[in-house]
């Protein structure tokens, strides 16, 4: 049984990522400060390599492969940013990567994953058993499976974004982090507990898919059907075992945001900060604006997790 990652693992991950991941900017906005009556620090992972923080976790995990594992390579499943993160990390590290993607995944994400050199295998998510397919691939090709969030090395890698944020701006009173399966939130919590012990840490989920909130509040992992939301990076059905353990221990609360609030935040980022942020990447700021946490006079960190949204889709959403 693997043990839970610690802040020391986040520090080790930061060393491995040095020179490979971007140190993304921390941006401010006078308008955001005025809206919340607070000092708001945006950690902009939409400017990370491949467009989302997931590069951090994937690269960290693949960097730890031994020589035998490197030769056979990595296998994973994802309809979204983890696919691109694994493909790009594998290419940088010179190993093969097979990514199992649902055949109805956005074409842009399939193309991007192939563009980074990943071998994409499509499957019918309504008819085929993903786990069985993965296990067969791992067995036949000797590949190592790296899941999108429930893995100590992935969690530690994701934590490096908030480590950078806190190293740069100092301690915060509140930190809002997007929540899907909990890789980003658990890693962020490890970093924040070490570097800003009094900071309140919130995970933010789409309202339609609040399995994490239910799990956090009931003390056991709650599984839900795939939620209908524009936040396609947070459509996970359940937290992982490792991620839940860290979230339960280190996170203060799990909040939600509606799709309408996500669209409003997307428009804010585009109009005021000239940034393309994908709907899932808006969760943190949407909750800072609407979830009722008193923030006046406080120092507030918001993680913007990614910017991968098809531009046609982006326009449609802004027109809503
Ligand atoms: C994957 C992803 C998330 C959710 O991250 P988890 O580690 O699964 O909680 C949030 N935002 C974006 C852009 C993502 O790609």
Coordinates of C-alpha atoms and ligand atoms in Angstrom, one line a residue:
X1 CA 0.0 0.0 0.0
X2 CA 1.5 3.3 -1.1
X3 CA 1.4 6.0 1.6
X4 CA 0.0 9.5 1.2
X5 CA 2.2 12.2 -0.4
X6 CA 3.6 14.9 1.9
X7 CA 4.8 18.4 1.4
X8 CA 8.4 17.0 1.0
X9 CA 7.0 15.2 -2.1
X10 CA 5.7 18.5 -3.5
X11 CA 9.2 20.0 -3.0
X12 CA 10.8 17.0 -4.8
X13 CA 8.3 17.4 -7.6
X14 CA 9.1 21.1 -8.0
X15 CA 12.8 20.1 -8.5
X16 CA 11.9 17.5 -11.2
X17 CA 9.7 20.1 -13.0
X18 CA 12.3 22.8 -12.9
X19 CA 13.2 23.7 -16.5
X20 CA 10.3 21.6 -17.9
X21 CA 7.1 23.2 -16.6
X22 CA 6.5 27.0 -16.9
X23 CA 6.5 29.0 -13.7
X24 CA 3.1 30.5 -14.5
X25 CA 2.3 34.1 -13.7
X26 CA 0.4 35.4 -10.7
X27 CA -1.9 38.1 -12.1
X28 CA -3.9 40.8 -10.3
X29 CA -6.9 42.7 -11.3
X30 CA -8.0 46.0 -9.8
X31 CA -11.6 45.2 -10.8
X32 CA -11.5 41.8 -9.1
X33 CA -10.1 43.4 -5.9
X34 CA -12.9 46.0 -6.0
X35 CA -15.6 43.3 -6.6
X36 CA -14.5 41.3 -3.6
X37 CA -13.1 44.1 -1.4
X38 CA -10.0 41.9 -1.1
X39 CA -6.5 41.4 -2.5
X40 CA -6.9 38.7 -5.1
X41 CA -4.0 36.7 -6.5
X42 CA -4.7 34.6 -9.6
X43 CA -2.3 31.7 -10.3
X44 CA -2.7 31.3 -14.0
X45 CA -2.2 27.6 -15.0
X46 CA -4.1 28.4 -18.2
X47 CA -0.6 29.5 -19.3
X48 CA 1.0 26.2 -18.3
X49 CA 2.4 23.9 -21.0
X50 CA -0.4 22.2 -22.9
X51 CA -2.7 24.7 -21.3
X52 CA -3.4 23.3 -17.8
X53 CA -1.8 22.4 -14.5
X54 CA -2.1 18.7 -15.4
X55 CA 1.4 18.8 -17.0
X56 CA 2.8 19.1 -13.5
X57 CA 1.4 15.9 -12.2
X58 CA 2.0 13.8 -15.3
X59 CA 5.6 14.9 -15.8
X60 CA 6.4 14.3 -12.1
X61 CA 4.9 10.8 -12.2
X62 CA 6.6 9.8 -15.5
X63 CA 9.9 11.2 -14.3
X64 CA 9.9 8.7 -11.5
X65 CA 9.7 5.6 -13.9
X66 CA 12.7 3.3 -13.7
X67 CA 14.6 2.2 -16.9
X68 CA 12.3 -0.8 -17.5
X69 CA 9.2 1.3 -17.1
X70 CA 10.5 3.9 -19.4
X71 CA 11.2 1.4 -22.2
X72 CA 7.6 0.1 -22.2
X73 CA 6.0 3.5 -21.5
X74 CA 2.8 4.8 -20.0
X75 CA -0.9 4.1 -20.5
X76 CA -3.7 6.2 -19.3
X77 CA -7.3 7.2 -19.9
X78 CA -8.7 10.7 -20.2
X79 CA -11.1 12.7 -22.3
X80 CA -9.4 15.9 -21.5
X81 CA -6.3 17.6 -20.2
X82 CA -4.6 14.6 -18.6
X83 CA -4.4 13.0 -22.0
X84 CA -2.4 15.9 -23.4
X85 CA -0.3 16.1 -20.2
X86 CA 0.7 12.5 -20.4
X87 CA 1.4 12.6 -24.2
X88 CA 3.6 15.7 -23.9
X89 CA 5.4 14.4 -20.8
X90 CA 6.1 11.1 -22.4
X91 CA 7.5 12.8 -25.5
X92 CA 9.8 15.0 -23.4
X93 CA 11.0 12.0 -21.5
X94 CA 11.4 9.8 -24.7
X95 CA 8.9 7.1 -23.8
X96 CA 5.8 5.6 -25.6
X97 CA 2.4 6.7 -24.4
X98 CA -1.0 5.1 -25.1
X99 CA -4.1 7.2 -24.2
X100 CA -7.5 5.6 -24.1
X101 CA -10.1 8.3 -25.0
X102 CA -13.9 8.0 -25.3
X103 CA -14.9 8.2 -29.0
X104 CA -17.1 11.2 -28.2
X105 CA -14.3 13.3 -26.6
X106 CA -13.9 16.8 -28.2
X107 CA -12.0 16.4 -31.5
X108 CA -9.7 19.3 -30.5
X109 CA -8.5 17.3 -27.5
X110 CA -8.0 14.1 -29.5
X111 CA -6.0 16.0 -32.1
X112 CA -3.9 17.8 -29.5
X113 CA -3.1 14.5 -27.8
X114 CA -2.0 13.0 -31.1
X115 CA -0.1 16.2 -31.9
X116 CA 2.0 15.7 -28.7
X117 CA 2.9 12.2 -30.0
X118 CA 0.5 10.1 -28.0
X119 CA -1.0 6.9 -29.5
X120 CA -4.8 7.5 -29.0
X121 CA -7.0 4.5 -28.8
X122 CA -10.7 5.4 -28.9
X123 CA -13.4 3.4 -27.1
X124 CA -17.1 3.5 -26.8
X125 CA -17.8 4.5 -23.2
X126 CA -21.4 3.3 -23.3
X127 CA -20.5 -0.2 -24.5
X128 CA -16.9 -1.0 -23.6
X129 CA -15.3 -1.6 -20.2
X130 CA -12.6 1.0 -19.8
X131 CA -10.9 -0.8 -16.9
X132 CA -10.7 -4.0 -18.8
X133 CA -9.2 -2.3 -21.8
X134 CA -6.6 -0.5 -19.7
X135 CA -5.6 -3.7 -17.9
X136 CA -5.2 -5.5 -21.2
X137 CA -3.0 -2.7 -22.6
X138 CA -0.9 -2.6 -19.5
X139 CA -0.5 -6.4 -19.5
X140 CA 0.1 -6.9 -23.3
X141 CA 2.6 -4.0 -23.6
X142 CA 4.0 -4.0 -20.1
X143 CA 3.0 -0.3 -19.7
X144 CA 2.6 1.5 -16.4
X145 CA -0.8 3.0 -15.8
X146 CA -0.9 6.6 -14.5
X147 CA -4.4 7.7 -13.6
X148 CA -5.5 11.4 -13.8
X149 CA -5.7 12.2 -10.1
X150 CA -5.6 9.3 -7.6
X151 CA -1.8 8.8 -7.5
X152 CA 0.7 10.2 -5.0
X153 CA 3.1 11.4 -7.6
X154 CA 0.3 13.1 -9.6
X155 CA -1.0 14.8 -6.5
X156 CA 2.5 16.0 -5.4
X157 CA 3.1 17.4 -8.9
X158 CA -0.2 19.3 -9.0
X159 CA 0.8 20.8 -5.6
X160 CA 3.7 22.7 -7.2
X161 CA 1.4 25.4 -8.6
X162 CA 0.3 26.5 -5.2
X163 CA 3.8 26.1 -3.8
X164 CA 4.9 28.6 -6.5
X165 CA 2.0 30.9 -5.7
X166 CA 2.8 31.0 -2.0
X167 CA 6.5 31.3 -2.5
X168 CA 5.8 34.3 -4.7
X169 CA 3.1 36.2 -2.8
X170 CA 3.5 35.0 0.8
X171 CA 0.8 33.8 3.1
X172 CA -2.9 34.0 2.2
X173 CA -6.1 34.0 4.2
X174 CA -8.2 32.0 1.7
X175 CA -7.4 29.7 -1.3
X176 CA -10.0 28.6 -3.9
X177 CA -9.1 25.6 -6.0
X178 CA -11.1 23.8 -8.8
X179 CA -12.1 20.3 -7.8
X180 CA -12.7 17.3 -10.1
X181 CA -11.2 14.1 -8.7
X182 CA -9.0 16.0 -6.3
X183 CA -5.5 15.8 -7.6
X184 CA -5.1 19.6 -7.8
X185 CA -6.9 20.2 -4.5
X186 CA -5.0 17.6 -2.5
X187 CA -1.6 18.8 -3.8
X188 CA -2.6 22.4 -3.2
X189 CA -3.6 21.6 0.4
X190 CA -0.2 19.9 1.0
X191 CA 1.6 23.1 -0.1
X192 CA -0.8 25.5 1.6
X193 CA -0.7 23.7 5.0
X194 CA 3.1 23.9 4.9
X195 CA 3.6 27.4 3.6
X196 CA 0.5 29.2 4.9
X197 CA -0.8 27.2 7.8
X198 CA -3.7 29.5 8.7
X199 CA -5.0 29.7 5.2
X200 CA -8.6 28.5 4.6
X201 CA -8.6 26.0 1.7
X202 CA -11.7 25.4 -0.4
X203 CA -12.3 23.0 -3.2
X204 CA -14.9 24.1 -5.8
X205 CA -17.1 21.8 -7.8
X206 CA -19.8 22.3 -10.4
X207 CA -23.1 22.4 -8.5
X208 CA -24.5 19.6 -10.8
X209 CA -21.7 17.3 -9.7
X210 CA -21.1 17.9 -6.0
X211 CA -19.9 14.4 -5.1
X212 CA -16.8 15.9 -3.4
X213 CA -19.0 18.1 -1.2
X214 CA -21.2 15.2 -0.3
X215 CA -18.1 13.0 0.4
X216 CA -16.4 15.7 2.4
X217 CA -19.4 16.4 4.6
X218 CA -20.4 12.7 5.1
X219 CA -16.9 11.4 5.7
X220 CA -17.0 8.7 3.0
X221 CA -16.5 8.7 -0.7
X222 CA -19.9 9.3 -2.5
X223 CA -20.2 8.2 -6.2
X224 CA -22.6 10.0 -8.5
X225 CA -23.6 9.5 -12.2
X226 CA -21.5 11.6 -14.7
X227 CA -22.9 15.1 -14.1
X228 CA -24.2 17.4 -16.8
X229 CA -22.2 20.6 -16.6
X230 CA -20.1 22.9 -18.9
X231 CA -17.2 22.2 -16.5
X232 CA -15.9 19.2 -18.5
X233 CA -12.7 18.9 -16.5
X234 CA -14.7 18.3 -13.3
X235 CA -17.2 15.7 -14.5
X236 CA -15.5 13.0 -12.3
X237 CA -17.9 10.7 -10.5
X238 CA -16.0 10.3 -7.3
X239 CA -12.9 11.4 -5.4
X240 CA -10.0 9.0 -5.3
X241 CA -8.9 7.2 -2.2
X242 CA -5.6 9.1 -1.8
X243 CA -7.1 12.4 -2.8
X244 CA -10.0 12.0 -0.4
X245 CA -7.8 11.2 2.5
X246 CA -5.7 14.4 2.0
X247 CA -8.8 16.5 1.3
X248 CA -10.6 15.3 4.4
X249 CA -7.5 16.0 6.6
X250 CA -6.3 19.3 5.1
X251 CA -9.2 21.1 3.3
X252 CA -11.6 23.4 5.1
X253 CA -14.7 23.1 2.9
X254 CA -16.0 22.1 -0.5
X255 CA -18.2 24.7 -2.3
X256 CA -20.0 24.7 -5.6
X257 CA -20.6 27.0 -8.5
X258 CA -23.4 26.9 -11.1
X259 CA -22.8 26.9 -14.9
X260 CA -24.2 30.4 -15.1
X261 CA -21.7 31.6 -12.5
X262 CA -18.9 29.9 -14.5
X263 CA -20.0 31.7 -17.7
X264 CA -20.0 35.0 -15.8
X265 CA -16.4 34.3 -14.6
X266 CA -15.3 33.3 -18.1
X267 CA -16.6 36.6 -19.4
X268 CA -14.8 38.5 -16.6
X269 CA -11.5 36.8 -17.5
X270 CA -11.9 37.5 -21.2
X271 CA -13.1 41.1 -20.9
X272 CA -11.1 42.4 -18.0
X273 CA -8.0 40.2 -17.9
X274 CA -7.8 39.3 -21.7
X275 CA -7.5 35.6 -20.8
X276 CA -9.1 32.5 -22.3
X277 CA -10.1 30.3 -19.4
X278 CA -12.0 27.0 -19.8
X279 CA -15.2 26.6 -17.8
X280 CA -13.6 24.3 -15.3
X281 CA -10.8 26.8 -14.7
X282 CA -13.5 29.3 -13.6
X283 CA -14.7 27.3 -10.6
X284 CA -12.4 29.0 -8.0
X285 CA -13.2 32.5 -8.9
X286 CA -16.9 31.8 -9.3
X287 CA -17.1 30.5 -5.8
X288 CA -15.0 33.4 -4.4
X289 CA -17.6 35.7 -6.0
X290 CA -20.8 33.8 -5.1
X291 CA -20.4 31.2 -2.4
X292 CA -20.8 33.6 0.5
X293 CA -17.4 33.3 2.1
X294 CA -16.6 36.7 3.8
X295 CA -13.5 38.0 2.0
X296 CA -13.5 41.7 2.7
X297 CA -10.0 42.9 3.6
X298 CA -8.5 39.4 3.1
X299 CA -5.7 38.0 0.9
X300 CA -7.3 35.6 -1.5
X301 CA -5.6 33.1 -3.8
X302 CA -7.5 31.7 -6.8
X303 CA -6.1 28.9 -8.9
X304 CA -7.1 29.2 -12.6
X305 CA -6.6 25.6 -13.6
X306 CA -6.7 25.6 -17.4
X307 CA -7.5 27.4 -20.7
X308 CA -8.3 24.6 -23.1
X309 CA -11.6 25.4 -24.7
X310 CA -12.5 25.2 -28.4
X311 CA -12.9 28.8 -29.6
X312 CA -16.2 28.1 -31.2
X313 CA -17.5 26.7 -28.0
X314 CA -16.0 29.6 -26.1
X315 CA -18.1 32.0 -28.2
X316 CA -21.2 30.0 -27.7
X317 CA -20.8 29.9 -24.0
X318 CA -20.2 33.7 -23.8
X319 CA -23.3 34.3 -25.8
X320 CA -25.4 32.4 -23.2
Ligands
LIG1 C1 -8.4 18.0 -14.4 C2 -8.8 19.4 -14.3 C3 -9.4 19.9 -13.1 C4 -9.8 19.0 -12.0 O1 -8.6 18.5 -11.4 P1 -8.6 17.2 -10.4 O2 -7.2 17.0 -10.1 O3 -9.3 16.1 -11.2 O4 -9.5 17.6 -9.2 C5 -9.7 21.3 -13.0 N1 -9.5 22.1 -14.1 C6 -8.9 21.7 -15.2 C7 -8.7 22.7 -16.3 C8 -8.6 20.3 -15.4 O5 -8.0 19.9 -16.5

